[in-house]
mmCIF file of C-alpha atoms in Angstrom:
data_model
loop_
_atom_site.group_PDB
_atom_site.id
_atom_site.type_symbol
_atom_site.label_atom_id
_atom_site.label_comp_id
_atom_site.label_asym_id
_atom_site.label_seq_id
_atom_site.Cartn_x
_atom_site.Cartn_y
_atom_site.Cartn_z
ATOM 1 C CA GLY A 45 -0.285 10.484 -14.665
ATOM 2 C CA ASN A 46 1.897 8.258 -12.655
ATOM 3 C CA SER A 47 1.711 4.366 -12.692
ATOM 4 C CA VAL A 48 3.494 1.108 -11.666
ATOM 5 C CA THR A 49 3.400 -1.982 -13.905
ATOM 6 C CA GLN A 50 4.854 -5.363 -12.264
ATOM 7 C CA MET A 51 4.853 -8.751 -13.711
ATOM 8 C CA GLU A 52 2.026 -10.680 -13.193
ATOM 9 C CA GLY A 53 1.893 -13.713 -11.125
ATOM 10 C CA PRO A 54 1.924 -16.218 -9.573
ATOM 11 C CA VAL A 55 5.574 -16.844 -9.742
ATOM 12 C CA THR A 56 6.403 -20.473 -8.434
ATOM 13 C CA LEU A 57 10.115 -21.278 -7.748
ATOM 14 C CA SER A 58 12.031 -24.111 -5.752
ATOM 15 C CA GLU A 59 13.742 -23.287 -2.841
ATOM 16 C CA GLU A 60 17.344 -21.763 -3.389
ATOM 17 C CA ALA A 61 16.208 -20.444 -6.745
ATOM 18 C CA PHE A 62 17.168 -17.040 -8.161
ATOM 19 C CA LEU A 63 14.090 -14.538 -8.060
ATOM 20 C CA THR A 64 13.347 -11.632 -10.360
ATOM 21 C CA ILE A 65 10.042 -9.695 -9.784
ATOM 22 C CA ASN A 66 10.005 -7.170 -12.867
ATOM 23 C CA CYS A 67 8.628 -3.363 -11.953
ATOM 24 C CA THR A 68 8.712 -0.442 -14.251
ATOM 25 C CA TYR A 69 7.249 2.763 -13.671
ATOM 26 C CA THR A 70 5.642 6.072 -15.420
ATOM 27 C CA ALA A 71 6.296 9.175 -13.440
ATOM 28 C CA THR A 72 7.305 12.822 -13.684
ATOM 29 C CA GLY A 73 9.939 14.233 -11.806
ATOM 30 C CA TYR A 74 11.978 12.033 -9.419
ATOM 31 C CA PRO A 75 9.774 9.638 -7.651
ATOM 32 C CA SER A 76 10.964 7.536 -4.697
ATOM 33 C CA LEU A 77 10.541 3.804 -5.304
ATOM 34 C CA PHE A 78 9.497 1.215 -2.816
ATOM 35 C CA TRP A 79 8.877 -2.651 -2.467
ATOM 36 C CA TYR A 80 6.284 -3.670 -0.102
ATOM 37 C CA VAL A 81 5.590 -7.328 0.868
ATOM 38 C CA GLN A 82 2.605 -9.108 2.458
ATOM 39 C CA TYR A 83 3.112 -12.318 4.062
ATOM 40 C CA PRO A 84 0.051 -14.627 4.473
ATOM 41 C CA GLY A 85 -2.256 -13.374 7.112
ATOM 42 C CA GLU A 86 -0.487 -10.173 7.653
ATOM 43 C CA GLY A 87 -0.400 -6.443 6.760
ATOM 44 C CA LEU A 88 1.431 -4.872 4.201
ATOM 45 C CA GLN A 89 5.040 -4.089 5.150
ATOM 46 C CA LEU A 90 8.056 -2.194 3.654
ATOM 47 C CA LEU A 91 10.695 -4.364 2.179
ATOM 48 C CA LEU A 92 13.116 -1.929 0.842
ATOM 49 C CA LYS A 93 13.153 1.629 -0.888
ATOM 50 C CA ALA A 94 15.261 3.592 -2.875
ATOM 51 C CA THR A 95 14.897 7.426 -3.322
ATOM 52 C CA LYS A 96 17.200 8.506 -6.091
ATOM 53 C CA ALA A 97 18.698 6.982 -9.422
ATOM 54 C CA ASP A 98 21.254 4.423 -9.307
ATOM 55 C CA ASP A 99 20.332 3.904 -5.398
ATOM 56 C CA LYS A 100 20.273 0.445 -4.425
ATOM 57 C CA GLY A 101 17.667 -0.913 -1.451
ATOM 58 C CA SER A 102 18.309 -4.022 0.368
ATOM 59 C CA ASN A 103 16.905 -6.013 2.975
ATOM 60 C CA LYS A 104 16.639 -9.977 3.961
ATOM 61 C CA GLY A 105 18.618 -10.730 1.048
ATOM 62 C CA PHE A 106 16.404 -8.874 -1.436
ATOM 63 C CA GLU A 107 17.917 -6.288 -3.614
ATOM 64 C CA ALA A 108 16.365 -3.603 -5.888
ATOM 65 C CA THR A 109 18.173 -0.849 -7.991
ATOM 66 C CA TYR A 110 16.549 2.416 -9.070
ATOM 67 C CA ARG A 111 17.349 2.673 -12.898
ATOM 68 C CA LYS A 112 15.965 5.936 -14.157
ATOM 69 C CA GLU A 113 17.342 5.198 -17.671
ATOM 70 C CA THR A 114 14.867 2.096 -17.834
ATOM 71 C CA THR A 115 12.334 3.475 -15.621
ATOM 72 C CA SER A 116 12.684 0.169 -13.442
ATOM 73 C CA PHE A 117 12.934 -1.194 -10.163
ATOM 74 C CA HIS A 118 13.304 -4.827 -10.340
ATOM 75 C CA LEU A 119 13.213 -7.324 -7.038
ATOM 76 C CA GLU A 120 15.965 -9.859 -6.937
ATOM 77 C CA LYS A 121 16.964 -12.382 -4.458
ATOM 78 C CA GLY A 122 19.902 -14.847 -5.052
ATOM 79 C CA SER A 123 18.211 -17.825 -3.131
ATOM 80 C CA VAL A 124 14.614 -18.044 -2.090
ATOM 81 C CA GLN A 125 13.318 -19.839 1.194
ATOM 82 C CA VAL A 126 9.782 -21.116 1.851
ATOM 83 C CA SER A 127 9.324 -18.247 4.171
ATOM 84 C CA ASP A 128 9.614 -15.747 1.144
ATOM 85 C CA SER A 129 6.081 -17.006 0.087
ATOM 86 C CA ALA A 130 4.145 -13.826 -0.073
ATOM 87 C CA VAL A 131 2.805 -11.026 -2.381
ATOM 88 C CA TYR A 132 5.021 -8.226 -3.471
ATOM 89 C CA PHE A 133 3.815 -4.989 -4.505
ATOM 90 C CA CYS A 134 6.238 -2.303 -6.261
ATOM 91 C CA ALA A 135 5.076 1.319 -5.457
ATOM 92 C CA LEU A 136 6.357 5.046 -5.977
ATOM 93 C CA SER A 137 5.634 8.478 -4.471
ATOM 94 C CA ASP A 138 6.061 11.594 -5.857
ATOM 95 C CA THR A 139 9.056 13.806 -4.636
ATOM 96 C CA GLY A 140 7.387 16.359 -1.845
ATOM 97 C CA GLY A 141 3.906 14.627 -2.528
ATOM 98 C CA PHE A 142 1.710 12.282 -0.527
ATOM 99 C CA LYS A 143 0.012 10.084 -3.111
ATOM 100 C CA THR A 144 1.757 6.593 -3.272
ATOM 101 C CA ILE A 145 0.908 4.620 -6.309
ATOM 102 C CA PHE A 146 1.122 0.761 -5.980
ATOM 103 C CA GLY A 147 1.212 -2.075 -8.436
ATOM 104 C CA ALA A 148 -1.037 -4.915 -8.579
ATOM 105 C CA GLY A 149 1.063 -7.055 -6.732
ATOM 106 C CA THR A 150 2.921 -10.344 -7.676
ATOM 107 C CA ARG A 151 2.303 -13.629 -5.793
ATOM 108 C CA LEU A 152 5.243 -15.722 -4.898
ATOM 109 C CA PHE A 153 5.165 -19.355 -3.790
ATOM 110 C CA VAL A 154 8.408 -20.896 -3.049
ATOM 111 C CA LYS A 155 8.354 -24.711 -2.683
ATOM 112 C CA ALA A 156 10.378 -27.041 -0.560
ATOM 113 C CA GLY B 212 5.307 -1.482 20.303
ATOM 114 C CA ALA B 213 1.674 -1.240 19.258
ATOM 115 C CA GLY B 214 1.089 -1.156 15.368
ATOM 116 C CA VAL B 215 -1.503 0.511 13.494
ATOM 117 C CA SER B 216 -5.130 -0.808 14.527
ATOM 118 C CA GLN B 217 -8.478 -0.874 12.415
ATOM 119 C CA SER B 218 -11.825 -1.430 13.386
ATOM 120 C CA PRO B 219 -13.860 -3.428 12.733
ATOM 121 C CA ARG B 220 -11.934 -5.945 10.923
ATOM 122 C CA TYR B 221 -15.083 -7.136 8.715
ATOM 123 C CA LYS B 222 -18.240 -5.313 8.050
ATOM 124 C CA VAL B 223 -21.080 -6.477 6.159
ATOM 125 C CA ALA B 224 -23.421 -3.521 5.079
ATOM 126 C CA LYS B 225 -26.611 -3.379 2.954
ATOM 127 C CA ARG B 226 -26.687 -1.318 0.163
ATOM 128 C CA GLY B 227 -27.724 2.322 0.817
ATOM 129 C CA GLN B 228 -26.511 2.115 4.731
ATOM 130 C CA ASP B 229 -23.803 4.353 5.933
ATOM 131 C CA VAL B 230 -20.490 2.730 7.407
ATOM 132 C CA ALA B 231 -17.823 4.324 9.748
ATOM 133 C CA LEU B 232 -14.182 2.686 9.527
ATOM 134 C CA ARG B 233 -11.781 3.598 12.296
ATOM 135 C CA CYS B 234 -7.963 3.790 12.222
ATOM 136 C CA ASP B 235 -5.800 4.070 15.046
ATOM 137 C CA PRO B 236 -2.225 4.994 13.980
ATOM 138 C CA ILE B 237 1.392 4.417 15.834
ATOM 139 C CA SER B 238 1.401 6.934 18.477
ATOM 140 C CA GLY B 239 3.221 10.135 17.344
ATOM 141 C CA HIS B 240 2.927 9.404 13.784
ATOM 142 C CA VAL B 241 2.365 12.609 11.736
ATOM 143 C CA SER B 242 1.234 11.080 8.437
ATOM 144 C CA LEU B 243 -2.030 8.993 8.039
ATOM 145 C CA PHE B 244 -3.012 7.416 4.717
ATOM 146 C CA TRP B 245 -6.281 5.545 3.532
ATOM 147 C CA TYR B 246 -6.310 3.160 0.610
ATOM 148 C CA GLN B 247 -8.848 1.030 -0.992
ATOM 149 C CA GLN B 248 -7.688 -2.611 -2.152
ATOM 150 C CA ALA B 249 -9.865 -4.413 -4.471
ATOM 151 C CA LEU B 250 -9.357 -8.190 -4.680
ATOM 152 C CA GLY B 251 -6.366 -9.035 -6.390
ATOM 153 C CA GLN B 252 -5.216 -5.505 -6.929
ATOM 154 C CA GLY B 253 -2.793 -3.223 -5.104
ATOM 155 C CA PRO B 254 -3.832 -0.356 -2.716
ATOM 156 C CA GLU B 255 -5.591 2.512 -4.220
ATOM 157 C CA PHE B 256 -4.689 5.895 -2.616
ATOM 158 C CA LEU B 257 -7.935 7.454 -1.204
ATOM 159 C CA THR B 258 -6.644 10.193 1.031
ATOM 160 C CA TYR B 259 -3.671 11.853 3.151
ATOM 161 C CA PHE B 260 -3.622 13.697 6.742
ATOM 162 C CA GLN B 261 -0.437 15.433 7.981
ATOM 163 C CA ASN B 262 -1.643 15.771 11.619
ATOM 164 C CA GLU B 263 -5.266 16.943 11.561
ATOM 165 C CA ALA B 264 -4.973 18.666 8.049
ATOM 166 C CA GLN B 265 -6.358 16.779 5.186
ATOM 167 C CA LEU B 266 -3.545 17.570 2.612
ATOM 168 C CA ASP B 267 -4.768 15.305 -0.336
ATOM 169 C CA LYS B 268 -8.202 13.754 -0.968
ATOM 170 C CA SER B 269 -7.689 13.331 -4.573
ATOM 171 C CA GLY B 270 -8.173 9.684 -4.502
ATOM 172 C CA LEU B 271 -11.684 9.588 -2.792
ATOM 173 C CA PRO B 272 -14.084 8.125 -5.361
ATOM 174 C CA SER B 273 -17.073 10.150 -4.963
ATOM 175 C CA ASP B 274 -18.638 12.708 -2.606
ATOM 176 C CA ARG B 275 -19.883 9.734 -0.620
ATOM 177 C CA PHE B 276 -16.672 8.977 0.880
ATOM 178 C CA PHE B 277 -15.493 11.365 3.605
ATOM 179 C CA ALA B 278 -12.647 10.986 6.038
ATOM 180 C CA GLU B 279 -11.532 13.123 9.117
ATOM 181 C CA ARG B 280 -8.833 13.099 11.784
ATOM 182 C CA PRO B 281 -10.066 16.130 14.162
ATOM 183 C CA GLU B 282 -7.124 15.601 16.647
ATOM 184 C CA GLY B 283 -4.399 14.542 14.640
ATOM 185 C CA SER B 284 -4.530 11.037 15.902
ATOM 186 C CA VAL B 285 -7.557 8.420 15.215
ATOM 187 C CA SER B 286 -9.059 8.725 11.708
ATOM 188 C CA THR B 287 -12.620 7.658 10.520
ATOM 189 C CA LEU B 288 -13.387 7.053 6.945
ATOM 190 C CA LYS B 289 -16.952 7.260 6.325
ATOM 191 C CA ILE B 290 -18.925 6.192 3.521
ATOM 192 C CA GLN B 291 -22.604 7.181 2.893
ATOM 193 C CA ARG B 292 -25.066 5.420 0.867
ATOM 194 C CA THR B 293 -22.866 2.372 0.315
ATOM 195 C CA GLN B 294 -22.942 0.617 -3.152
ATOM 196 C CA GLN B 295 -21.951 -2.838 -4.165
ATOM 197 C CA GLU B 296 -18.991 -1.147 -5.876
ATOM 198 C CA ASP B 297 -17.380 0.028 -2.423
ATOM 199 C CA SER B 298 -17.156 -3.616 -1.253
ATOM 200 C CA ALA B 299 -13.397 -3.802 -0.863
ATOM 201 C CA VAL B 300 -10.485 -3.994 1.900
ATOM 202 C CA TYR B 301 -9.907 -0.391 3.399
ATOM 203 C CA LEU B 302 -6.234 0.008 4.523
ATOM 204 C CA CYS B 303 -5.066 2.824 7.004
ATOM 205 C CA ALA B 304 -1.287 3.376 7.097
ATOM 206 C CA SER B 305 0.574 5.858 9.285
ATOM 207 C CA GLY B 306 4.202 7.285 9.159
ATOM 208 C CA ARG B 307 6.606 9.623 10.821
ATOM 209 C CA GLY B 308 6.312 12.284 8.074
ATOM 210 C CA GLY B 309 8.742 13.303 5.580
ATOM 211 C CA ASP B 310 9.639 12.633 2.100
ATOM 212 C CA SER B 311 9.917 9.006 0.943
ATOM 213 C CA GLU B 312 8.671 8.071 4.590
ATOM 214 C CA THR B 313 8.070 4.455 5.219
ATOM 215 C CA GLN B 314 4.464 3.503 5.633
ATOM 216 C CA TYR B 315 3.164 1.223 8.545
ATOM 217 C CA PHE B 316 -0.107 -0.469 7.595
ATOM 218 C CA GLY B 317 -2.919 -1.725 9.733
ATOM 219 C CA PRO B 318 -4.411 -5.282 9.129
ATOM 220 C CA GLY B 319 -7.370 -3.438 6.968
ATOM 221 C CA THR B 320 -11.186 -3.614 7.245
ATOM 222 C CA ARG B 321 -13.099 -5.854 4.796
ATOM 223 C CA LEU B 322 -16.151 -4.347 3.673
ATOM 224 C CA LEU B 323 -18.937 -6.214 1.862
ATOM 225 C CA VAL B 324 -21.926 -4.553 0.467
ATOM 226 C CA LEU B 325 -24.784 -6.643 -0.150
#
């Protein structure tokens, strides 16, 4: 079945450091890929998404590229801020389907 | 505008009790999802509604779990004869519909079964 694997946390970085959170997936067909973020005390919210191979999703300085050849959708940001501290979830949904599969989440701490 | 709301925010139940969790989606949203999130894990899909039709209930863990959305708006997730392993955060999300849609999540209901 479909699955999502993302790097375990927590990830601790200093402000202005480069961030990568790895995400790989297993799926049949051509899923859509998402990154959701959960800030402390808040609900999950969409950060970015990509719906087909080689698409790049971007938002708030974060980027992720849909790589079908490596079945990956790694999240990157060039310079993190303290306010980026949160839990990040990689997810996929089947084309034409409704079921969304989430990874276990990666907690990010950014120190001033 | 108003986001997705869920009630109650916290629920403590004794093993064997029935519970009902409510979700009020964003007005006009066609899609409604329920998820179960264990501590330290990602959300696990339970069920999906498109308007009042339950199109996928493959994630419901047992026949003790039942969800409905009779008028295509508010939804209720009911758990009968609760067990300790049902303790989790139950998340509701709604969306405008269509492929690759963005889901808007509620704050969740934290259920503790003693």
